[in-house]
Amino acid sequence: MDATPRISEDRILRIRAIVGVFQWYARGVDPTLLPSLSMIASRQNDATEQVDKMAWRLLAYVRRHPNATIVY
């Protein structure tokens, strides 16, 4: 159970935007993001500081690994 404080509605909207954008990207280009996105998405409705930190960590990962590709 997450004991961190709940975040504001503006920050929840930002998390929803992050999930929406990167869910499309993960399905088409980089499926390694899907487990993290799924975890964030399942908790975005009642988001806390911990969920916000998870979203920032996802953004940092995407920034550090910009050239993801799928090889068939």
PDB file of C-alpha atoms in Angstrom:
ATOM      1  CA  MET A   1       0.000   0.000   0.000  1.00  0.00           C
ATOM      2  CA  ASP A   2       1.253   3.446  -0.929  1.00  0.00           C
ATOM      3  CA  ALA A   3       1.420   5.788   2.073  1.00  0.00           C
ATOM      4  CA  THR A   4       2.650   8.872   0.211  1.00  0.00           C
ATOM      5  CA  PRO A   5       0.324  11.898  -0.100  1.00  0.00           C
ATOM      6  CA  ARG A   6      -2.143  12.273  -2.948  1.00  0.00           C
ATOM      7  CA  ILE A   7      -1.135  14.726  -5.680  1.00  0.00           C
ATOM      8  CA  SER A   8      -3.065  17.609  -7.252  1.00  0.00           C
ATOM      9  CA  GLU A   9      -5.420  17.235 -10.182  1.00  0.00           C
ATOM     10  CA  ASP A  10      -3.001  19.097 -12.495  1.00  0.00           C
ATOM     11  CA  ARG A  11      -0.257  16.590 -11.784  1.00  0.00           C
ATOM     12  CA  ILE A  12      -2.693  13.703 -12.324  1.00  0.00           C
ATOM     13  CA  LEU A  13      -3.577  15.144 -15.739  1.00  0.00           C
ATOM     14  CA  ARG A  14       0.130  15.303 -16.602  1.00  0.00           C
ATOM     15  CA  ILE A  15       0.547  11.643 -15.627  1.00  0.00           C
ATOM     16  CA  ARG A  16      -2.418  10.724 -17.829  1.00  0.00           C
ATOM     17  CA  ALA A  17      -0.835  12.599 -20.738  1.00  0.00           C
ATOM     18  CA  ILE A  18       2.478  10.805 -20.228  1.00  0.00           C
ATOM     19  CA  VAL A  19       0.746   7.425 -20.155  1.00  0.00           C
ATOM     20  CA  GLY A  20      -1.274   8.223 -23.270  1.00  0.00           C
ATOM     21  CA  VAL A  21       1.689   9.369 -25.349  1.00  0.00           C
ATOM     22  CA  PHE A  22       4.084   6.634 -24.326  1.00  0.00           C
ATOM     23  CA  GLN A  23       1.540   3.832 -24.511  1.00  0.00           C
ATOM     24  CA  TRP A  24       1.266   4.504 -28.228  1.00  0.00           C
ATOM     25  CA  TYR A  25       5.059   4.680 -28.536  1.00  0.00           C
ATOM     26  CA  ALA A  26       5.571   1.504 -26.497  1.00  0.00           C
ATOM     27  CA  ARG A  27       3.168  -0.528 -28.602  1.00  0.00           C
ATOM     28  CA  GLY A  28       4.706   0.622 -31.854  1.00  0.00           C
ATOM     29  CA  VAL A  29       8.407   1.059 -31.118  1.00  0.00           C
ATOM     30  CA  ASP A  30       9.642   0.140 -27.631  1.00  0.00           C
ATOM     31  CA  PRO A  31       7.705  -2.617 -25.844  1.00  0.00           C
ATOM     32  CA  THR A  32      10.130  -2.531 -22.898  1.00  0.00           C
ATOM     33  CA  LEU A  33       8.088   0.410 -21.577  1.00  0.00           C
ATOM     34  CA  LEU A  34       4.843  -1.544 -21.305  1.00  0.00           C
ATOM     35  CA  PRO A  35       5.283  -2.988 -17.776  1.00  0.00           C
ATOM     36  CA  SER A  36       6.060   0.431 -16.296  1.00  0.00           C
ATOM     37  CA  LEU A  37       3.263   2.092 -18.227  1.00  0.00           C
ATOM     38  CA  SER A  38       0.805  -0.552 -17.089  1.00  0.00           C
ATOM     39  CA  MET A  39       1.759  -0.026 -13.456  1.00  0.00           C
ATOM     40  CA  ILE A  40       1.464   3.759 -13.727  1.00  0.00           C
ATOM     41  CA  ALA A  41      -1.804   3.571 -15.671  1.00  0.00           C
ATOM     42  CA  SER A  42      -3.415   1.273 -13.128  1.00  0.00           C
ATOM     43  CA  ARG A  43      -2.684   3.776 -10.352  1.00  0.00           C
ATOM     44  CA  GLN A  44      -3.221   7.081 -12.183  1.00  0.00           C
ATOM     45  CA  ASN A  45      -6.799   7.589 -11.026  1.00  0.00           C
ATOM     46  CA  ASP A  46      -5.780   7.861  -7.372  1.00  0.00           C
ATOM     47  CA  ALA A  47      -2.227   9.082  -7.950  1.00  0.00           C
ATOM     48  CA  THR A  48       0.200   9.790  -5.143  1.00  0.00           C
ATOM     49  CA  GLU A  49       3.719  11.180  -4.900  1.00  0.00           C
ATOM     50  CA  GLN A  50       5.073   7.701  -5.593  1.00  0.00           C
ATOM     51  CA  VAL A  51       3.141   7.426  -8.873  1.00  0.00           C
ATOM     52  CA  ASP A  52       4.395  10.863  -9.892  1.00  0.00           C
ATOM     53  CA  LYS A  53       7.960   9.744  -9.165  1.00  0.00           C
ATOM     54  CA  MET A  54       7.377   6.627 -11.315  1.00  0.00           C
ATOM     55  CA  ALA A  55       6.216   8.823 -14.213  1.00  0.00           C
ATOM     56  CA  TRP A  56       9.319  11.024 -13.926  1.00  0.00           C
ATOM     57  CA  ARG A  57      11.510   7.912 -13.855  1.00  0.00           C
ATOM     58  CA  LEU A  58       9.820   6.689 -17.055  1.00  0.00           C
ATOM     59  CA  LEU A  59      10.518  10.037 -18.735  1.00  0.00           C
ATOM     60  CA  ALA A  60      14.162   9.832 -17.657  1.00  0.00           C
ATOM     61  CA  TYR A  61      14.433   6.307 -19.104  1.00  0.00           C
ATOM     62  CA  VAL A  62      12.998   7.419 -22.440  1.00  0.00           C
ATOM     63  CA  ARG A  63      15.362  10.370 -22.512  1.00  0.00           C
ATOM     64  CA  ARG A  64      18.402   8.161 -21.854  1.00  0.00           C
ATOM     65  CA  HIS A  65      17.350   5.588 -24.485  1.00  0.00           C
ATOM     66  CA  PRO A  66      16.098   7.663 -27.435  1.00  0.00           C
ATOM     67  CA  ASN A  67      16.923   5.239 -30.261  1.00  0.00           C
ATOM     68  CA  ALA A  68      14.753   2.231 -29.485  1.00  0.00           C
ATOM     69  CA  THR A  69      14.010   0.014 -32.469  1.00  0.00           C
ATOM     70  CA  ILE A  70      12.276  -3.259 -33.233  1.00  0.00           C
ATOM     71  CA  VAL A  71      14.284  -5.679 -35.337  1.00  0.00           C
ATOM     72  CA  TYR A  72      12.438  -8.445 -37.181  1.00  0.00           C
TER      73      TYR A  72
END
